[in-house]
Coordinates of C-alpha atoms in Angstrom, one line a residue:
M1 CA -31.0 2.2 4.8
R2 CA -29.7 -1.2 6.0
C3 CA -28.3 -4.0 4.0
A4 CA -28.9 -6.5 6.9
A5 CA -30.1 -6.4 10.4
G6 CA -27.9 -3.9 12.3
I7 CA -25.7 -3.1 9.3
E8 CA -26.1 0.2 7.5
T9 CA -25.6 0.3 3.8
R10 CA -22.3 1.9 2.9
T11 CA -22.9 4.6 0.2
V12 CA -19.7 6.7 0.6
E13 CA -18.4 6.0 -2.8
E14 CA -21.7 6.6 -4.5
S15 CA -22.7 9.7 -2.5
S16 CA -19.4 11.5 -2.0
I17 CA -15.9 12.3 -3.4
N18 CA -13.8 10.2 -1.1
L19 CA -10.3 11.5 -0.4
D20 CA -9.3 8.9 2.2
P21 CA -5.6 8.1 1.5
I22 CA -6.0 4.3 2.1
Q23 CA -9.3 3.9 0.2
A24 CA -8.8 5.7 -3.0
A25 CA -7.3 2.9 -5.1
G26 CA -9.1 0.1 -3.4
R27 CA -12.6 0.8 -4.8
L28 CA -13.9 -2.3 -6.5
T29 CA -14.5 -2.4 -10.2
P30 CA -18.0 -3.4 -11.4
E31 CA -16.5 -6.7 -12.5
A32 CA -15.2 -7.4 -9.0
M33 CA -18.6 -6.5 -7.5
K34 CA -20.2 -9.2 -9.6
A35 CA -17.5 -11.7 -8.9
V36 CA -17.8 -11.2 -5.2
I37 CA -21.5 -11.9 -5.3
A38 CA -21.1 -15.0 -7.4
W39 CA -18.2 -16.4 -5.4
G40 CA -18.7 -15.0 -2.0
D41 CA -19.6 -18.3 -0.2
G42 CA -17.0 -19.5 2.2
Y43 CA -15.1 -22.2 0.3
S44 CA -16.5 -21.4 -3.1
V45 CA -13.2 -21.4 -4.8
C46 CA -12.6 -25.0 -3.7
D47 CA -15.3 -26.3 -6.0
H48 CA -12.6 -27.5 -8.4
C49 CA -9.7 -27.9 -6.0
H50 CA -8.2 -31.3 -6.9
K51 CA -4.7 -32.8 -6.6
P52 CA -2.3 -31.5 -5.6
F53 CA -4.9 -29.7 -3.4
R54 CA -3.4 -26.2 -3.5
L55 CA -5.4 -23.1 -4.4
D56 CA -2.8 -21.6 -6.8
Y57 CA -3.4 -24.7 -9.0
V58 CA -7.1 -24.1 -9.3
A59 CA -8.2 -23.4 -12.9
N60 CA -11.8 -22.3 -12.2
P61 CA -11.9 -19.6 -11.1
P62 CA -8.6 -18.9 -12.9
I63 CA -6.4 -18.6 -9.8
A64 CA -3.5 -20.5 -11.4
D65 CA -3.4 -18.3 -14.5
F66 CA -3.6 -15.2 -12.2
H67 CA -0.5 -16.2 -10.3
A68 CA 1.5 -16.6 -13.6
D69 CA 0.2 -13.3 -14.9
L70 CA 0.9 -11.5 -11.7
S71 CA 4.5 -12.7 -11.6
S72 CA 5.1 -11.5 -15.2
W73 CA 3.3 -8.2 -14.6
L74 CA 5.5 -7.4 -11.6
G75 CA 8.7 -8.4 -13.4
M76 CA 9.4 -11.3 -10.9
D77 CA 9.6 -15.1 -11.2
Q78 CA 7.0 -16.4 -8.7
S79 CA 4.1 -15.0 -6.8
Q80 CA 1.6 -15.7 -4.1
V81 CA -1.6 -14.1 -2.9
V82 CA -2.0 -13.4 0.8
P83 CA -4.6 -11.8 3.1
G84 CA -3.0 -8.4 3.1
A85 CA 0.5 -6.9 2.6
R86 CA 1.2 -7.4 6.3
R87 CA 0.9 -11.2 5.9
A88 CA 3.5 -10.9 3.1
F89 CA 5.8 -9.1 5.4
Q90 CA 5.3 -11.8 8.0
E91 CA 5.9 -14.6 5.5
V92 CA 9.2 -13.1 4.4
T93 CA 10.5 -12.4 8.0
G94 CA 9.3 -15.8 9.1
A95 CA 11.6 -17.4 6.5
L96 CA 14.6 -15.2 6.7
V97 CA 14.9 -13.7 10.2
G98 CA 15.8 -15.5 13.4
K99 CA 15.7 -14.6 17.1
G100 CA 17.8 -11.5 17.8
E101 CA 18.7 -11.0 14.2
P102 CA 18.7 -7.5 12.7
V103 CA 16.4 -6.1 10.0
M104 CA 16.9 -2.8 8.3
M105 CA 13.7 -0.7 8.4
T106 CA 13.1 2.8 7.1
G107 CA 12.1 5.3 9.7
M108 CA 8.9 6.0 7.7
G109 CA 7.9 2.3 7.4
H110 CA 4.4 1.1 8.3
Y111 CA 3.9 -0.3 11.7
T112 CA 3.0 -3.8 10.3
A113 CA 6.5 -4.0 8.9
Y114 CA 7.9 -3.5 12.4
L115 CA 5.5 -6.0 13.9
S116 CA 6.5 -8.6 11.2
V117 CA 10.0 -8.4 12.7
E118 CA 8.8 -8.5 16.3
V119 CA 6.7 -11.6 15.7
V120 CA 9.8 -13.6 14.8
N121 CA 11.7 -12.0 17.7
G122 CA 14.0 -10.1 15.4
V123 CA 15.3 -6.6 16.0
V124 CA 14.9 -3.5 14.0
R125 CA 17.6 -1.0 13.0
E126 CA 16.2 2.1 11.3
I127 CA 17.4 4.1 8.3
P128 CA 16.3 7.6 9.3
P129 CA 14.8 10.0 6.8
T130 CA 16.4 13.2 5.6
P131 CA 15.0 16.5 6.8
D132 CA 12.9 16.6 3.6
H133 CA 11.5 13.2 4.4
H134 CA 13.4 10.9 2.0
I135 CA 15.3 7.7 2.4
T136 CA 18.7 7.8 0.7
A137 CA 21.3 5.2 -0.3
D138 CA 24.0 7.0 1.6
T139 CA 22.1 6.9 4.8
A140 CA 21.2 3.3 4.2
A141 CA 24.9 2.4 3.8
E142 CA 25.8 4.2 7.0
R143 CA 23.1 2.4 9.0
I144 CA 24.0 -1.0 7.5
E145 CA 27.6 -0.5 8.5
A146 CA 26.5 0.5 12.0
A147 CA 24.4 -2.7 12.2
I148 CA 27.4 -4.8 11.1
R149 CA 29.6 -3.3 13.7
E150 CA 26.9 -3.9 16.4
F151 CA 26.0 -7.5 15.5
G152 CA 29.1 -8.8 13.7
Y153 CA 27.2 -9.7 10.5
A154 CA 25.0 -8.1 7.9
P155 CA 21.2 -7.6 8.6
K156 CA 19.0 -10.5 7.3
L157 CA 16.6 -8.3 5.3
L158 CA 16.0 -4.7 4.3
F159 CA 12.5 -3.1 3.9
I160 CA 12.2 -0.1 1.6
D161 CA 8.9 1.8 0.9
A162 CA 8.4 2.8 -2.7
V163 CA 6.1 5.6 -1.5
D164 CA 5.6 6.2 2.2
F165 CA 2.2 6.6 3.9
M166 CA 3.2 9.7 5.8
Y167 CA 4.0 12.1 2.9
G168 CA 3.5 10.2 -0.2
N169 CA 7.1 10.7 -1.2
F170 CA 9.1 8.5 -3.5
H171 CA 12.3 7.0 -2.2
D172 CA 15.6 5.9 -3.8
V173 CA 14.6 2.2 -4.1
K174 CA 17.3 1.4 -6.8
G175 CA 20.0 3.1 -4.8
V176 CA 19.1 1.6 -1.5
A177 CA 18.8 -1.9 -3.1
R178 CA 22.2 -1.5 -4.8
V179 CA 23.8 -0.7 -1.4
A180 CA 22.0 -3.6 0.3
H181 CA 23.1 -6.1 -2.3
Q182 CA 26.7 -5.1 -1.8
Y183 CA 26.3 -6.6 1.7
D184 CA 24.2 -9.6 0.4
I185 CA 21.1 -8.3 2.1
P186 CA 17.8 -9.2 0.4
V187 CA 15.5 -6.3 -0.3
L188 CA 11.7 -6.2 0.3
Y189 CA 10.0 -3.5 -1.8
N190 CA 6.9 -2.3 -0.1
G191 CA 4.6 -1.3 -3.0
V192 CA 1.3 -0.8 -1.2
Y193 CA 1.0 2.6 -2.7
T194 CA 2.4 1.7 -6.1
V195 CA 1.5 -1.8 -7.2
G196 CA -1.8 -1.4 -8.9
V197 CA -1.7 2.3 -9.6
L198 CA 1.6 2.8 -11.5
P199 CA 4.0 0.5 -13.4
V200 CA 6.3 -1.6 -11.2
N201 CA 9.1 -4.0 -12.3
G202 CA 10.7 -5.6 -9.3
K203 CA 13.8 -6.8 -10.9
D204 CA 14.5 -3.5 -12.6
L205 CA 14.2 -1.9 -9.1
G206 CA 16.6 -4.4 -7.6
A207 CA 14.0 -6.0 -5.3
D208 CA 14.1 -9.5 -4.1
F209 CA 10.5 -9.3 -2.9
V210 CA 7.7 -7.1 -4.2
V211 CA 4.7 -6.7 -1.9
G212 CA 1.4 -5.1 -2.9
S213 CA -2.0 -4.5 -1.3
G214 CA -5.1 -5.7 -3.1
H215 CA -7.5 -3.8 -0.9
K216 CA -5.4 -0.6 -0.9
S217 CA -4.2 -0.3 -4.5
M218 CA -5.6 -3.1 -6.7
A219 CA -9.3 -2.5 -6.5
A220 CA -9.9 -5.7 -4.5
P221 CA -11.9 -6.7 -1.3
A222 CA -10.1 -6.9 2.0
P223 CA -8.0 -8.6 3.1
S224 CA -6.0 -9.2 0.0
G225 CA -2.4 -8.7 -1.0
V226 CA 0.4 -10.0 -3.2
L227 CA 3.9 -11.2 -2.7
A228 CA 6.3 -11.8 -5.7
T229 CA 9.8 -13.0 -5.5
T230 CA 12.8 -14.3 -7.5
D231 CA 13.6 -17.9 -8.1
E232 CA 16.6 -17.4 -5.8
Y233 CA 14.3 -16.9 -2.8
A234 CA 11.2 -18.7 -3.8
D235 CA 12.4 -22.1 -2.4
V236 CA 13.0 -20.5 1.0
V237 CA 10.0 -18.1 1.4
L238 CA 7.4 -20.1 -0.6
R239 CA 8.7 -23.4 0.7
T240 CA 6.5 -26.5 0.9
T241 CA 6.0 -28.7 3.9
K242 CA 8.3 -31.4 5.0
I243 CA 6.8 -32.3 8.3
S244 CA 5.3 -35.6 9.2
G245 CA 3.4 -37.1 12.1
D246 CA 5.6 -39.2 14.4
V247 CA 2.9 -41.8 15.0
T248 CA 0.6 -41.6 12.0
G249 CA 3.3 -40.7 9.5
R250 CA 0.9 -38.2 8.0
R251 CA 2.3 -35.8 5.4
F252 CA 0.7 -32.9 3.6
G253 CA 1.8 -32.9 0.0
I254 CA 3.0 -29.5 -1.3
K255 CA 1.2 -27.2 1.0
Q256 CA 3.1 -24.0 1.6
V257 CA 4.4 -23.4 5.1
G258 CA 4.4 -19.6 5.2
I259 CA 0.7 -19.3 4.6
L260 CA -0.2 -22.5 6.6
G261 CA -1.2 -24.4 3.5
C262 CA -3.8 -22.3 1.6
S263 CA -3.7 -18.8 0.3
L264 CA -6.5 -16.3 -0.4
M265 CA -10.0 -17.7 -0.7
G266 CA -13.5 -16.6 -1.6
A267 CA -14.4 -13.0 -2.2
P268 CA -10.9 -11.5 -1.8
I269 CA -9.3 -13.6 -4.5
V270 CA -12.1 -13.5 -7.1
G271 CA -12.4 -9.8 -6.6
L272 CA -8.6 -9.4 -7.0
I273 CA -8.7 -11.5 -10.2
A274 CA -11.8 -9.8 -11.6
S275 CA -10.3 -6.3 -11.2
F276 CA -6.9 -7.3 -12.6
P277 CA -7.6 -6.5 -16.3
T278 CA -8.7 -3.0 -15.3
V279 CA -5.7 -2.6 -12.9
K280 CA -3.3 -3.6 -15.6
E281 CA -4.7 -1.0 -17.9
R282 CA -5.0 1.8 -15.4
V283 CA -1.3 1.8 -14.5
K284 CA -0.6 3.0 -18.0
H285 CA -2.5 6.3 -17.2
W286 CA -0.6 7.5 -14.1
D287 CA 0.2 10.8 -15.8
E288 CA -3.5 11.5 -16.1
E289 CA -3.9 10.9 -12.3
L290 CA -1.1 13.3 -11.6
A291 CA -2.6 15.9 -13.9
N292 CA -5.9 15.7 -12.0
H293 CA -4.1 15.8 -8.7
K294 CA -2.2 19.0 -9.7
I295 CA -5.5 20.7 -10.4
V296 CA -6.4 20.3 -6.7
T297 CA -3.0 21.1 -5.2
D298 CA -2.7 24.2 -7.4
A299 CA -6.0 25.4 -6.0
L300 CA -4.9 24.7 -2.5
L301 CA -1.7 26.5 -3.0
S302 CA -3.6 29.6 -4.2
I303 CA -4.9 29.9 -0.6
E304 CA -2.6 32.2 1.2
G305 CA -0.5 30.4 3.9
T306 CA -1.1 27.0 2.4
K307 CA 1.9 24.7 1.7
I308 CA 2.6 21.2 0.5
A309 CA 4.4 19.3 3.2
S310 CA 5.3 16.5 0.8
E311 CA 8.0 16.6 -1.9
V312 CA 7.4 19.1 -4.8
P313 CA 6.7 18.6 -7.6
R314 CA 4.3 16.0 -6.7
R315 CA 4.9 12.5 -8.1
H316 CA 2.0 10.7 -6.3
T317 CA -1.7 11.4 -5.7
L318 CA -1.3 10.9 -1.9
T319 CA -0.2 14.3 -0.6
R320 CA 0.3 15.8 2.9
M321 CA -0.8 19.5 3.1
D322 CA 0.3 22.1 5.6
T323 CA -2.5 24.5 6.3
S324 CA -1.3 25.6 9.7
A325 CA -1.2 29.2 8.4
S326 CA -4.5 29.1 6.6
F327 CA -7.3 26.7 7.6
D328 CA -5.9 26.2 11.1
V329 CA -5.9 30.0 11.6
V330 CA -9.7 29.9 10.9
A331 CA -10.1 26.9 13.2
R332 CA -8.7 28.9 16.2
T333 CA -11.8 31.2 16.3
H334 CA -14.4 29.2 14.4
K335 CA -17.3 27.9 16.5
K336 CA -16.7 24.4 15.1
R337 CA -12.9 24.7 15.8
G338 CA -11.0 22.3 13.7
F339 CA -14.1 20.4 12.6
F340 CA -15.2 23.3 10.4
L341 CA -13.1 22.1 7.4
S342 CA -14.4 18.5 7.3
S343 CA -17.9 19.9 7.9
A344 CA -17.7 22.4 5.1
L345 CA -16.4 19.7 2.8
A346 CA -19.2 17.3 3.8
K347 CA -21.8 19.9 2.8
R348 CA -20.2 19.8 -0.6
G349 CA -20.3 16.0 -0.9
I350 CA -16.6 15.5 0.0
T351 CA -15.3 13.1 2.6
G352 CA -12.1 11.3 3.6
I353 CA -10.1 14.0 5.4
M354 CA -9.7 13.4 9.1
P355 CA -12.3 15.4 11.0
G356 CA -10.9 18.0 13.3
V357 CA -7.5 18.2 11.7
T358 CA -6.5 21.6 10.1
K359 CA -2.7 21.9 10.7
Q360 CA -1.4 19.0 8.5
W361 CA -3.6 16.5 6.7
K362 CA -3.4 13.9 3.9
F363 CA -5.6 13.3 1.0
N364 CA -5.6 11.1 -2.1
T365 CA -7.2 12.0 -5.4
Y366 CA -6.5 8.7 -7.2
G367 CA -9.4 7.6 -9.4
L368 CA -11.1 11.0 -9.6
T369 CA -12.3 12.3 -13.0
R370 CA -11.1 15.6 -14.4
E371 CA -14.6 17.0 -13.6
Q372 CA -14.4 15.8 -10.0
A373 CA -10.9 17.2 -9.6
E374 CA -12.1 20.6 -10.8
Y375 CA -15.1 20.5 -8.5
L376 CA -12.8 19.6 -5.5
A377 CA -10.4 22.4 -6.4
A378 CA -13.2 24.9 -6.5
A379 CA -14.6 23.6 -3.2
F380 CA -11.4 24.2 -1.3
V381 CA -11.1 27.8 -2.7
D382 CA -14.8 28.4 -1.9
I383 CA -14.3 27.3 1.7
A384 CA -11.2 29.5 2.1
E385 CA -13.0 32.6 0.7
E386 CA -16.1 31.8 2.8
N387 CA -13.9 32.0 5.9
G388 CA -12.0 35.2 5.0
L389 CA -8.8 33.6 3.6
R390 CA -7.0 35.5 0.8
I391 CA -6.7 33.8 -2.6
A392 CA -3.6 34.6 -4.6

């Protein structure tokens, strides 16, 4: 079935249990679906954009109210919506980092964080993870000291992932932030896997910037993201234009420089706003998400040779499994090779695990019901037994 000429209708969320790590918490709410249809036209949110001609002042739809609510919800002073977390990274580096200046980055950071430093011609100095894939305050201190010796001054910014995309591990944000602030280094909290799924208070964590992803973890259309900061840094990062034309003398009011004047428009912003009441409520039920996730990981661990590559006990619904001694053993002789696992799951209405991968793979159960979690757990065990693997 096609929704338009040459465009197939996407039915993954309706027809399957989707375990894709980057899609689980971005599914739109029914309210967002309706809002997207109603406000999907290009400049629709500009219907009521009057002086001072800035979208975060618009009252209908309630974009202005949303910004105030967002700041409070994240425990910060001011906020801004952006087209994806990566644009928030870029806005912060663009304001704080100059050519050749160092930025501390965790060795498990997303590539867009690195690129946000590269685009301003800064340089990255990494904080390596421990052997068990964690970022610690002690290692951060060592690497900051090394950077100071190398450059003669402290790095201009430090990125810290709340939860990394590789293993779904939590990192010592408070400890790292405390160390960074001893050197007067501002801290950017990358919350793309936390903001929207569990409670986050930026100031309590010691963050100067909180970044979240609307389309990854806030049930919003892409591209959408959020940036929140403190009053200390708002005038720098969220600064307004001062430029003027040398001949015409033209000036541009209070347009914000870092986002080239206007923030998120159309479907992404109204979808983000429409889902927000649900998002604010669902973060209160993180323990239920973890309980459902445990049903699935317990079933996987019952398959002989299967391990969890992420930290244990699990504190996030994004987990990396090591099945090199179970499903990968089957793949070596199976006629479908490594594709047997994703194929067997697909027959059971389960998708989202990378096809062909059986050594280590990631999945995310966020948003599944208890019934779906139990079905998924049984499916993994059934596939294992079907292929001669022993169940403990």
